[in-house]
Coordinates of C-alpha atoms in Angstrom, one line a residue:
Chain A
X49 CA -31.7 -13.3 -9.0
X50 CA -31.7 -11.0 -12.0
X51 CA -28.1 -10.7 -11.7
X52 CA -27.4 -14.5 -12.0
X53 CA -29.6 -15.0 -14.9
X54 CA -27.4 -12.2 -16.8
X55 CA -24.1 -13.3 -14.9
X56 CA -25.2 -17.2 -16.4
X57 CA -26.5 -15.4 -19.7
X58 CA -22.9 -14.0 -20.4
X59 CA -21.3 -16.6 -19.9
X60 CA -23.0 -18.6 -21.8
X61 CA -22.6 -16.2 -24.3
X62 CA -19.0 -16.0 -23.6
X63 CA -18.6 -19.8 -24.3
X64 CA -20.7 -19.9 -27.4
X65 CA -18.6 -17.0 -28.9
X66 CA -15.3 -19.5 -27.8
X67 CA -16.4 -22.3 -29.3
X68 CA -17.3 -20.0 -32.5
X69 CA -13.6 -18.9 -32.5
X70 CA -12.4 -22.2 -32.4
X71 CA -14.3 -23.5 -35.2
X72 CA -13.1 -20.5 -37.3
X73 CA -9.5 -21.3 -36.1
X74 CA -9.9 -24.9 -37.3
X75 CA -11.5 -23.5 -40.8
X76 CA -8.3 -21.2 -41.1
X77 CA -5.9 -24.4 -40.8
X78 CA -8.0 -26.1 -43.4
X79 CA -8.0 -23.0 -46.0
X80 CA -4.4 -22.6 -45.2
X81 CA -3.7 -26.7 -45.6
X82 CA -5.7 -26.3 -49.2
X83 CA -3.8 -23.4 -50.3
X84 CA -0.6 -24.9 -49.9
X85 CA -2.4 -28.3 -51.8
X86 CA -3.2 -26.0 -54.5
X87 CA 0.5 -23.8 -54.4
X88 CA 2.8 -27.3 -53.9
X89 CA 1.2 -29.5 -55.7
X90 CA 0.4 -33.6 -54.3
X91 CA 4.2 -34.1 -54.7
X92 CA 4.8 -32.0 -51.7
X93 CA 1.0 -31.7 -49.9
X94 CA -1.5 -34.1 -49.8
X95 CA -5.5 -32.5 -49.6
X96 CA -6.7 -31.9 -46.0
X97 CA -9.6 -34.6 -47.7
X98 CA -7.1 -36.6 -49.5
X99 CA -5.0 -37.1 -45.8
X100 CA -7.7 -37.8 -43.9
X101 CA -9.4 -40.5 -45.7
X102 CA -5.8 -41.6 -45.9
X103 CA -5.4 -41.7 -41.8
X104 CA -9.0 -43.2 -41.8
X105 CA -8.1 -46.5 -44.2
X106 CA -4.6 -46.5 -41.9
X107 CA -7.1 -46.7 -38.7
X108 CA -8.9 -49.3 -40.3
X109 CA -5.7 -51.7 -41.9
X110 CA -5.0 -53.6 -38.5
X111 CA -1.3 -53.7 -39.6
X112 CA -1.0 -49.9 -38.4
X113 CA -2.2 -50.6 -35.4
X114 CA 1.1 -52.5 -33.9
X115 CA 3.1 -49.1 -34.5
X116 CA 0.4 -47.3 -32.9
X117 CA 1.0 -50.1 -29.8
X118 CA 4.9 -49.8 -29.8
X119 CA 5.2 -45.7 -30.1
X120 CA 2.5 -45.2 -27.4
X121 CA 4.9 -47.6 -24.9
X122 CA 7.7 -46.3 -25.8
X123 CA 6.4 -43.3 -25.1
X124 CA 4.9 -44.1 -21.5
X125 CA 7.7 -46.0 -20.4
X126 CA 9.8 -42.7 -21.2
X127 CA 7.1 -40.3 -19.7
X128 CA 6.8 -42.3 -16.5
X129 CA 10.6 -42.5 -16.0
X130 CA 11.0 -39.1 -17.3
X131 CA 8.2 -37.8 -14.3
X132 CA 9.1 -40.0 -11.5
X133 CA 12.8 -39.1 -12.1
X134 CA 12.1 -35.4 -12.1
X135 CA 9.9 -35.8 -9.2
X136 CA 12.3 -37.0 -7.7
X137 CA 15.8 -35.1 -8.8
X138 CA 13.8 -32.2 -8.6
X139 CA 12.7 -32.5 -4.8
X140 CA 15.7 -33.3 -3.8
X141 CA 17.6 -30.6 -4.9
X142 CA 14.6 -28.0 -4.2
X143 CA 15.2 -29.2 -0.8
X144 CA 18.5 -28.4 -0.4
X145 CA 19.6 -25.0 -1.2
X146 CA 22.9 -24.9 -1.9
X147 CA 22.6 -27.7 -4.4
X148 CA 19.5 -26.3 -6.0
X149 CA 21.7 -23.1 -6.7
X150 CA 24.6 -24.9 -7.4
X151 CA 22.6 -27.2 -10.1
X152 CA 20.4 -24.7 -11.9
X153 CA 22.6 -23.2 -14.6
X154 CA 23.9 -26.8 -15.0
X155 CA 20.3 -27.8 -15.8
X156 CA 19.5 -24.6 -17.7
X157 CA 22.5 -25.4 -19.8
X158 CA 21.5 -29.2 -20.1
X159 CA 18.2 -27.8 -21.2
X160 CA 18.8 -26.0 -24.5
X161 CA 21.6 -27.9 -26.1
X162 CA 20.2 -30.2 -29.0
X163 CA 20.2 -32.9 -27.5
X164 CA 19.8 -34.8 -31.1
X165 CA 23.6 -34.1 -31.6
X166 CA 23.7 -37.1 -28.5
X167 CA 21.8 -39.5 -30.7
X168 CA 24.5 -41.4 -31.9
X169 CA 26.2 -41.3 -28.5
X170 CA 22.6 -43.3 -26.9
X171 CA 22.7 -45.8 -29.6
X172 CA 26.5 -46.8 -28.9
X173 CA 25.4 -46.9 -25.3
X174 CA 21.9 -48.7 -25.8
X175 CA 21.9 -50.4 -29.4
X176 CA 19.1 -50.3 -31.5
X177 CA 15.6 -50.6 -30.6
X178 CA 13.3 -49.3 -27.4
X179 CA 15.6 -49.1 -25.2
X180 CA 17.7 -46.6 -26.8
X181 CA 14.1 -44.5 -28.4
X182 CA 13.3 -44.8 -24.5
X183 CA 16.2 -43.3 -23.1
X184 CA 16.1 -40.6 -26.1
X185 CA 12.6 -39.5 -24.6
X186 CA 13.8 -39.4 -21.2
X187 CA 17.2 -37.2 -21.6
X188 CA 14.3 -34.7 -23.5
X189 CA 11.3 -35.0 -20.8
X190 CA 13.3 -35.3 -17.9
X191 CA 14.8 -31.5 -17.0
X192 CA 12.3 -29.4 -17.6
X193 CA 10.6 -31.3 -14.5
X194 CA 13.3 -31.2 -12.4
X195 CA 13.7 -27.5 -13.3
X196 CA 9.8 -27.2 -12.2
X197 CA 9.4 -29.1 -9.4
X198 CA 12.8 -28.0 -8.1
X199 CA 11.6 -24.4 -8.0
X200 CA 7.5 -25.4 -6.8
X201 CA 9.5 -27.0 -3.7
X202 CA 11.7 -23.9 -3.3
X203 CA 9.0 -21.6 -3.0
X204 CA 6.8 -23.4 -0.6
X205 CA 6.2 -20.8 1.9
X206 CA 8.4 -21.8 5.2
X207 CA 5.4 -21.0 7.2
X208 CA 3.9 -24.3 6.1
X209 CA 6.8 -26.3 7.1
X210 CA 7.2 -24.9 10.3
X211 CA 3.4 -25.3 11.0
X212 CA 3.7 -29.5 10.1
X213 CA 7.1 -29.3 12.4
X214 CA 4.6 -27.5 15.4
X215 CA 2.1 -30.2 14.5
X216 CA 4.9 -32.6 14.9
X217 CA 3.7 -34.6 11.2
X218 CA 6.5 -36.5 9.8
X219 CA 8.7 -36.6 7.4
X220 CA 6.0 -38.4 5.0
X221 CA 3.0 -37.0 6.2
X222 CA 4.6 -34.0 5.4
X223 CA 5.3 -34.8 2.3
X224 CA 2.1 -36.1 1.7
X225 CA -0.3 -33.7 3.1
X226 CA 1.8 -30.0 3.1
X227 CA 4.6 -30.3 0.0
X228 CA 2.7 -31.9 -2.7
X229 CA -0.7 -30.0 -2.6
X230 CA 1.4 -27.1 -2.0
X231 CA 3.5 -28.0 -5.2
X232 CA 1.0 -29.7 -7.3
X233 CA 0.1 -26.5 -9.8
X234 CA 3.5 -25.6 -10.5
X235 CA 4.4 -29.5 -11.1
X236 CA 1.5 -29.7 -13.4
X237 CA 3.0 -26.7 -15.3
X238 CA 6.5 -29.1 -15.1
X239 CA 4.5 -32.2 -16.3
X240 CA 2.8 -30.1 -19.3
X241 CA 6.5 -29.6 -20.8
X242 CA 7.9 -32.5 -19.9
X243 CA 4.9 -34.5 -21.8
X244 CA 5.9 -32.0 -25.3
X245 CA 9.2 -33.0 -25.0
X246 CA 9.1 -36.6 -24.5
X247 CA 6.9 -37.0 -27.2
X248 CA 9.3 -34.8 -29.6
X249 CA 12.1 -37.5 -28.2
X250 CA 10.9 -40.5 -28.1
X251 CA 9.6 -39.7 -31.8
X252 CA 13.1 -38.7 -32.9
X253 CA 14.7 -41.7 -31.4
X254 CA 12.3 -43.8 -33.6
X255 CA 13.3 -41.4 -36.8
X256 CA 16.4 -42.8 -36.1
X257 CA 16.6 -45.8 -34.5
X258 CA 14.1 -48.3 -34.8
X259 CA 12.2 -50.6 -37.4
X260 CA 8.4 -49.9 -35.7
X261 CA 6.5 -46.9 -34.2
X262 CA 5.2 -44.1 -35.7
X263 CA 8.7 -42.0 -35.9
X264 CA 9.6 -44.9 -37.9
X265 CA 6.2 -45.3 -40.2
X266 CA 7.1 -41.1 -41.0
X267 CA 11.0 -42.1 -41.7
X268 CA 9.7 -44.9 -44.5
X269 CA 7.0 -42.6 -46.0
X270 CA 9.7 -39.9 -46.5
X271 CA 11.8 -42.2 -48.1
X272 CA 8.9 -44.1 -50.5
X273 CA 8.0 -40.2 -50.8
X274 CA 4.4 -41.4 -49.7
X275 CA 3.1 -38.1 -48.9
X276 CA -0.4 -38.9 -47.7
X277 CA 0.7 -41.4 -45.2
X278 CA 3.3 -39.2 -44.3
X279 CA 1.0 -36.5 -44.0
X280 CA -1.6 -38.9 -42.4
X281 CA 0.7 -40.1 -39.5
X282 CA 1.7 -36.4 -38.7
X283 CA -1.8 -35.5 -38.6
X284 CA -2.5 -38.3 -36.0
X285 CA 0.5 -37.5 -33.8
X286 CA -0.6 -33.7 -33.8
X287 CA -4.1 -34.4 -33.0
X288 CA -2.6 -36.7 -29.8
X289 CA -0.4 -34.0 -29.0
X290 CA -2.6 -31.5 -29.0
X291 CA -5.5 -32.8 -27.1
X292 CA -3.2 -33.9 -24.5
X293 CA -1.7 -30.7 -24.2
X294 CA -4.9 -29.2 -24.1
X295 CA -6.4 -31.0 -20.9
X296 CA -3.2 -30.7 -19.1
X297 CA -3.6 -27.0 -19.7
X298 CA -7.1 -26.7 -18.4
X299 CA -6.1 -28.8 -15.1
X300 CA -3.2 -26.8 -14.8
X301 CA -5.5 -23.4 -15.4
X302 CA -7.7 -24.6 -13.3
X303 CA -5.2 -25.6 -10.1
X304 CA -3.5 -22.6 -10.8
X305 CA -6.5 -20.4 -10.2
X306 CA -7.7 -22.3 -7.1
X307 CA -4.2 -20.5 -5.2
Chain B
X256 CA 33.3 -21.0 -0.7
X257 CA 31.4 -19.3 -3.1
X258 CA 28.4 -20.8 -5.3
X259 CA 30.1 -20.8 -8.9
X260 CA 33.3 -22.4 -7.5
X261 CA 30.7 -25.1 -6.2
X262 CA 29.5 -25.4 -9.8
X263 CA 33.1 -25.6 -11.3
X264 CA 34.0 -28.7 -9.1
X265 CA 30.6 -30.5 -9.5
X266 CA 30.9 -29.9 -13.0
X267 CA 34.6 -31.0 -13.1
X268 CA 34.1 -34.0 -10.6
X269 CA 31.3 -35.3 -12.9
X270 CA 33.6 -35.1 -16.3
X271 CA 36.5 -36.9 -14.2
X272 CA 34.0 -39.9 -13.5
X273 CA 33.2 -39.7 -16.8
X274 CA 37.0 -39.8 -17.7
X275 CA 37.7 -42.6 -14.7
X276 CA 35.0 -45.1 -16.5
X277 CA 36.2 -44.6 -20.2
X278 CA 40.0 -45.2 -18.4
X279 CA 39.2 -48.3 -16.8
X280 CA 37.1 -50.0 -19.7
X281 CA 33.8 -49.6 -17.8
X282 CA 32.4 -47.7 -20.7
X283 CA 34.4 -49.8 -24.0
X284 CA 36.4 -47.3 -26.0
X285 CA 34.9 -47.6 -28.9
X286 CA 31.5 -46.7 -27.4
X287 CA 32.7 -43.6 -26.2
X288 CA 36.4 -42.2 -25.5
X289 CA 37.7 -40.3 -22.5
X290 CA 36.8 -36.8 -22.5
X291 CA 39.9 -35.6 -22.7
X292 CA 40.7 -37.3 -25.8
X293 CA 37.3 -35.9 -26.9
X294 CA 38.7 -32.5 -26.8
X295 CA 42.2 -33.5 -28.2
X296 CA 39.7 -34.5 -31.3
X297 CA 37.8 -31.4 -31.3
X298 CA 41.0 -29.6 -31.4
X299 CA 42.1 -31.7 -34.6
X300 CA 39.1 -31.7 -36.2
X301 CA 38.9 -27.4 -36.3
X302 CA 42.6 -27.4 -37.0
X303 CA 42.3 -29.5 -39.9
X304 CA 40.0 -26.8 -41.4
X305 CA 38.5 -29.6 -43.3
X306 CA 34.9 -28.5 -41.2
X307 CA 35.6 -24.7 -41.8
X308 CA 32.5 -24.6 -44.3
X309 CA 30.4 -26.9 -42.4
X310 CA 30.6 -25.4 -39.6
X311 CA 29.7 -21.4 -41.1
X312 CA 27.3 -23.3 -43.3
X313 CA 25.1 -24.4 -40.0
X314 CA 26.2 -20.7 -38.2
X315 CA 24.7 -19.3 -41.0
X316 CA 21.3 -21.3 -41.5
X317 CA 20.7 -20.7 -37.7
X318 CA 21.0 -16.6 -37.5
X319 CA 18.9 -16.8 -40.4
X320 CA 16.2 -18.7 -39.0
X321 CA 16.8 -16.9 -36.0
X322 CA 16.6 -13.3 -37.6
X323 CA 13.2 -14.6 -39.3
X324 CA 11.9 -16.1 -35.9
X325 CA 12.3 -13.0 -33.7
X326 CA 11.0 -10.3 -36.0
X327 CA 8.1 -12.6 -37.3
X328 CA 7.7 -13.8 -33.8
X329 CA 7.5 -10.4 -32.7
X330 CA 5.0 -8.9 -34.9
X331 CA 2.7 -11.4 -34.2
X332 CA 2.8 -11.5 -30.6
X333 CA 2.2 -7.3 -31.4
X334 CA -1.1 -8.2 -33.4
X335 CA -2.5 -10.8 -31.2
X336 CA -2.2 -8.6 -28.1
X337 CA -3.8 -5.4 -30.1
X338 CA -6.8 -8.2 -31.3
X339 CA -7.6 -10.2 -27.8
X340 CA -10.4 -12.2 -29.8
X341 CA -7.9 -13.7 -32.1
X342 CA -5.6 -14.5 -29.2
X343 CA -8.1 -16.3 -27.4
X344 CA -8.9 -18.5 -30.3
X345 CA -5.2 -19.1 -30.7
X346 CA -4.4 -19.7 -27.5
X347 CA -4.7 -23.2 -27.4
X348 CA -2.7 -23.9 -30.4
X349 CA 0.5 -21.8 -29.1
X350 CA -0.3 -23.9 -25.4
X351 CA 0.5 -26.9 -27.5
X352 CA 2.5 -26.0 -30.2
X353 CA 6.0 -27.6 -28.6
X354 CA 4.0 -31.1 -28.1
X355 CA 3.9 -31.4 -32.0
X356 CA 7.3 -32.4 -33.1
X357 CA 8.0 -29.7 -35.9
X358 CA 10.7 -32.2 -37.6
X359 CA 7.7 -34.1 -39.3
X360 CA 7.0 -31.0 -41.6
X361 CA 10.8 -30.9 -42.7
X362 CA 9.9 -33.7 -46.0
X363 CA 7.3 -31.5 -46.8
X364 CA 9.7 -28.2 -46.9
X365 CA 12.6 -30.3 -48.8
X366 CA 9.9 -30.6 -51.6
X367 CA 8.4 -26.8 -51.7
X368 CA 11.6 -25.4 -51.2
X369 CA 14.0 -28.2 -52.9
X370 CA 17.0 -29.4 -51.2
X371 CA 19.1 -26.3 -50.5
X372 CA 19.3 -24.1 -47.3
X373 CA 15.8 -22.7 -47.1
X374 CA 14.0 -26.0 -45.7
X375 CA 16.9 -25.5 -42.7
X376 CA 15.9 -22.1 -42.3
X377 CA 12.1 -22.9 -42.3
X378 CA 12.6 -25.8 -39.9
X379 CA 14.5 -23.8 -37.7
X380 CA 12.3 -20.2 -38.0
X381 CA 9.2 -22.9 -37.0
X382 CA 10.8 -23.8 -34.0
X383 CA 11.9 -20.5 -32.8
X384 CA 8.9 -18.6 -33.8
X385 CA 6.1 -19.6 -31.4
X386 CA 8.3 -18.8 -28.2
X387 CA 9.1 -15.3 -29.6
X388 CA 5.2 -15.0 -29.9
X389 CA 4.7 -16.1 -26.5
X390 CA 7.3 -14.1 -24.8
X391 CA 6.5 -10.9 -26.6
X392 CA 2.5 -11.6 -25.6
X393 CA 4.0 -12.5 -21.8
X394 CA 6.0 -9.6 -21.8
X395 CA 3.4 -6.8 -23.4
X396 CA 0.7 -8.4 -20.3
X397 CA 3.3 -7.3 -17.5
X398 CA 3.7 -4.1 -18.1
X399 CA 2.2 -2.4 -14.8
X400 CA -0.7 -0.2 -15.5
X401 CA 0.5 2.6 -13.9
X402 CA 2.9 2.9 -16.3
X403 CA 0.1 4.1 -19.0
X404 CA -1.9 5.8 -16.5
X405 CA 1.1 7.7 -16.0
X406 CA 1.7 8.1 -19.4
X407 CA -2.1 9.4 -20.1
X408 CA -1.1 12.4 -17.6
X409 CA 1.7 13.1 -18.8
X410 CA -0.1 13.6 -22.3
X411 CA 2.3 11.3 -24.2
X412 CA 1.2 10.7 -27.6
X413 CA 0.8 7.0 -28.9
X414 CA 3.9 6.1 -30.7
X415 CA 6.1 7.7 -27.9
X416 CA 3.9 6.1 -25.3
X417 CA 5.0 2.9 -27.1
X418 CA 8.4 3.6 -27.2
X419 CA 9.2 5.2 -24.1
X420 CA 6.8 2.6 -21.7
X421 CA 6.1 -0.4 -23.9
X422 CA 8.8 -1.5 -25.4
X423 CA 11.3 -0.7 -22.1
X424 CA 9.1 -2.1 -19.8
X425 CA 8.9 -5.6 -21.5
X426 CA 12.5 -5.5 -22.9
X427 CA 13.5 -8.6 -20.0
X428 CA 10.9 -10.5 -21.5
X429 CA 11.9 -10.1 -25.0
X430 CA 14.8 -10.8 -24.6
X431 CA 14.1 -13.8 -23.0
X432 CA 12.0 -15.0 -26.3
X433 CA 15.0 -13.4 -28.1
X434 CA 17.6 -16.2 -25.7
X435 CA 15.0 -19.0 -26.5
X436 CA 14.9 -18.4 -30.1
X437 CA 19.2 -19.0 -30.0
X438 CA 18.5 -22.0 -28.6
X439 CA 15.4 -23.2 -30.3
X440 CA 16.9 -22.1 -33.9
X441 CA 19.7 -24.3 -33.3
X442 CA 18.0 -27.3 -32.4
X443 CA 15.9 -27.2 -35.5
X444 CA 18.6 -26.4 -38.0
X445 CA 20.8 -29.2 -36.6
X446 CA 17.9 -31.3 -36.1
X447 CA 17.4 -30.6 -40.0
X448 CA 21.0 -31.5 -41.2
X449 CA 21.1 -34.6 -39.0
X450 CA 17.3 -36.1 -40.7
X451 CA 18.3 -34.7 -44.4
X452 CA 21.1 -32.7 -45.7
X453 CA 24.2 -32.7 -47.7
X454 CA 26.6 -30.6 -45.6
X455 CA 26.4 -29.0 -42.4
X456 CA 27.5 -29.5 -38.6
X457 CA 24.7 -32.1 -38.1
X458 CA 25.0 -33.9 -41.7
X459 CA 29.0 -34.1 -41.1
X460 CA 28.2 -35.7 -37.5
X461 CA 25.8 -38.6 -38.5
X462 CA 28.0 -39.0 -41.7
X463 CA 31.0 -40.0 -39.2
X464 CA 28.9 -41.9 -37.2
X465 CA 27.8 -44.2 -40.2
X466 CA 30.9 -44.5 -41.3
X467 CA 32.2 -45.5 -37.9
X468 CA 34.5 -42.2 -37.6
X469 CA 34.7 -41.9 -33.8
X470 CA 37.3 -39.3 -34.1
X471 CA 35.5 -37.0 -35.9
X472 CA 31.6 -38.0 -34.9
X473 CA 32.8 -37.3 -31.0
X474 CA 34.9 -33.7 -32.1
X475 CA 32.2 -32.5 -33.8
X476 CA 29.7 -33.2 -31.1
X477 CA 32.2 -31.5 -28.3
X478 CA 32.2 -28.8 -30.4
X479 CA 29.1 -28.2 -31.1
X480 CA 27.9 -28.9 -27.6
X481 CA 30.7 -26.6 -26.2
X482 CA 29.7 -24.0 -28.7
X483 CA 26.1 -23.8 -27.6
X484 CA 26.4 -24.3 -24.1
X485 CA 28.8 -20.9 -23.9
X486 CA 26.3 -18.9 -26.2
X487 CA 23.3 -20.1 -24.3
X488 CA 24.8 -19.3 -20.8
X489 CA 25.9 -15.8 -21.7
X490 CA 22.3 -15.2 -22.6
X491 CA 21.5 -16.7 -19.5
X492 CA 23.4 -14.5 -17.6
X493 CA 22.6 -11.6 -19.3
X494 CA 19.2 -12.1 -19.1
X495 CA 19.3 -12.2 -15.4
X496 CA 20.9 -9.2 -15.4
X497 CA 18.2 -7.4 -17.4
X498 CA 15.7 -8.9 -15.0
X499 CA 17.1 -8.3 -11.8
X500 CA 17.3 -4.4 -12.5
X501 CA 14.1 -4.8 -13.6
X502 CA 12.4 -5.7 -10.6
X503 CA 15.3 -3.1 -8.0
X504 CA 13.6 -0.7 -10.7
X505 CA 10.2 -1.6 -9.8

């Protein structure tokens, strides 16, 4: 009984001193923010204050809100086709050996060139507009969950499959009930990167190639040389990114841990 | 028939398709020529010499940012793994660090720097960096314990504990921050020249491309592509190398 309180005490403790840590990072980012303020000048960096009463009148002007609308779709439609595809790439080739082997350097490879160089190449294919910032965010999302799942499926013990085959489940069931929950953690991890890297693409295709959308609202501001909103928008798009991020990483932690 | 061979013919096969399509007007020619001609431009495009520049220009902006990223990178993945409470605060921000597209800083470097190389080398170092720091912090956890015990016994002092254990045992990982850092360093810097610059691989490929320059916009991009594939996959196999003796040497 003792032993719980102190076990409950500590980690209690343990959380408070986390959340302590993460306030101080935060205060860090902001001293750092205001240096540079101070060192650059408003030419260059706008206030932390001076950008956040900035992103606060955006949030209110209802114009901003449309390019809110039309990056966030863009961005789904790319995620979902991005996800399903690598589900679905990636099973298939984990599935098969030979290919998996056969297609992994090709994949690695595929998977560090800058894929910006293709930009001009997506735009001749898809013209202007969502399609092509959609296609942009897929070609980034998409192999890093093949890459994922492919593996996650590749190491499934073989015991399990042979147990569904003794059980005489099916080819779905299977799937269903042994392969994904056997897969999901390592899929999650898969998901995690492909969500960074859609959103880097799908924001790069709208640097380029569109007149709406947040890539585009940073493209103008940099030409106006509108600091603050530029500032403002990138502080947006970080906060998105990095909330995100952060729950995928604690349901990845936690489905991790749970094998 | 072995893997590779495999690989060779898929990889062929799918560049003859590619070839089959431009040929017989599926994909227009203007959209995008045959590869073969692709090549033939490449080739005429680096003969010409008119990219020589260019082309060092860019080589030279990435090893820089590259040099910056691993030894900074480095150093701080040392620090936070002597000072676990700073990692731990930290640790979310490197988890999401890659969902934060690092191109939206690059206005900010053009004007604290000024248009010259630097804000290419900044861009660049900033994508890089973070997955040295990872990899050095990934590669400092997996060293086994024994290896220190073993260490303590033999009565090794610190620094050659450090060099001797340390640093050996999480060379593969290293070096796998060190591969990513290629890779990572080039995206940026080209990623740089192709939003804002005045010369460079990048700036010279989205100048041809708005000035309708097929010839050169598709040589360039073989190149390039080329270029970094073949640098990336000797890494790549490398660093399987240094992996694979790793775990025969336990």
């Amino acid at each position: 009984m003792a032993q719980a309180q102190e076990a409950s005490n500590s980690v209690r403790s343990e959380r408070a001193r986390g959340l302590q840590d993460a306030i101080l990072v935060v205060l860090g980012i902001l001293v750092v923010w205001q240096g540079l303020h101070w060192l650059a000048g408003d030419v260059a960096v706008s206030s932390p204050w001076a950008t956040v009463s900035r992103l606060v009148e955006l949030l209110l002007d209802p114009g901003f809100w449309p390019n809110v609308w039309e990056t966030l779709y863009a961005f789904g439609l790319a995620l979902l086709y991005a996800l399903l595809g690598g589900l679905i790439i990636g099973v298939t080739l984990g599935g098969h050996r030979l290919s998996g082997e056969v297609a992994e350097p090709i994949l690695v490879a595929l998977y560090s060139i800058p894929k910006i160089t293709l930009y001009p190449v997506i735009l001749l294919l898809f013209g202007l507009g969502m399609s092509a910032k959609v296609a942009f965010g897929t070609i980034h999302g998409i192999i890093p969950v093949i890459i994922f799942t492919m593996n996650a499926v590749r190491n499934v013990a073989p015991v399990y499959l042979r147990t569904a085959r003794a059980l005489r489940m099916g080819p779905l069931s299977t799937g269903w009930r042994v392969l994904l929950p056997a897969t999901v953690p390592e899929i999650v991890s898969g998901f995690r990167i492909g969500f960074a890297l859609t959103l880097l693409g799908t924001l790069i295709g709208e640097l380029f190639a569109s007149q709406r959308g947040l890539g585009f609202m940073i493209i103008r501001s940099m030409e106006r040389h509108d600091v603050p909103t530029l500032l403002a928008v990138s502080l947006l798009l970080f906060l998105f990114a990095t909330l995100c991020s952060w729950a995928l990483l604690i349901v990845d932690r936690r489905l991790n841990r749970r094998l | 028939m072995p893997v590779w061979l495999i690989r060779l013919i898929v990889v062929f096969a799918a560049f003859g398709l590619l070839e089959i399509a431009c040929r017989s007007g599926w994909i227009d020619a203007y959209t995008m020529p045959p590869p073969s001609l692709m090549l033939v431009y490449a080739w005429q495009v680096l003969a010409s010499g008119r990219m020589t520049e260019d082309i060092l220009l860019t080589l030279q902006n990435v090893g820089a940012a590259f040099v910056f990223a691993v030894v900074i990178g480095f150093l701080v993945g040392v620090l936070l793994h002597r000072w676990p409470r700073l990692r731990r605060a930290v640790d979310p921000l490197l988890a999401s660090y890659y969902a934060v597209p690092v191109f939206i800083f690059y206005p900010l470097f053009i004007v604290i720097f000024g248009l010259n190389n630097w804000p290419l080398i900044a861009i660049g170092f900033l994508f890089a960096v973070v997955a040295m720091v990872i990899n050095t912090l990934n590669g400092f956890d997996r060293v086994p314990r024994v290896f220190f015990k073993t260490a303590r016994v033999q009565g090794f002092s610190r620094p050659a504990e450090v060099w001797f254990i340390t640093l050996p045992a999480a060379a593969p990982y290293l070096f796998t921050g060190v591969k990513l850092c290629v890779a990572y360093a080039f995206i940026g810097v080209v990623a740089g020249e192709f939003i804002l610059a005045g010369a460079g691989l990048g700036y010279e490929i989205a100048f041809a491309y708005n000035n309708f320059d097929n010839r050169t916009m598709y040589g360039l991009m073989v190149f390039l592509l080329v270029f970094v594939t073949v640098v990336n996959m000797a890494l790549h196999v490398w660093e399987r190398k240094l992996h694979a003796r790793r775990s025969r040497g336990g």
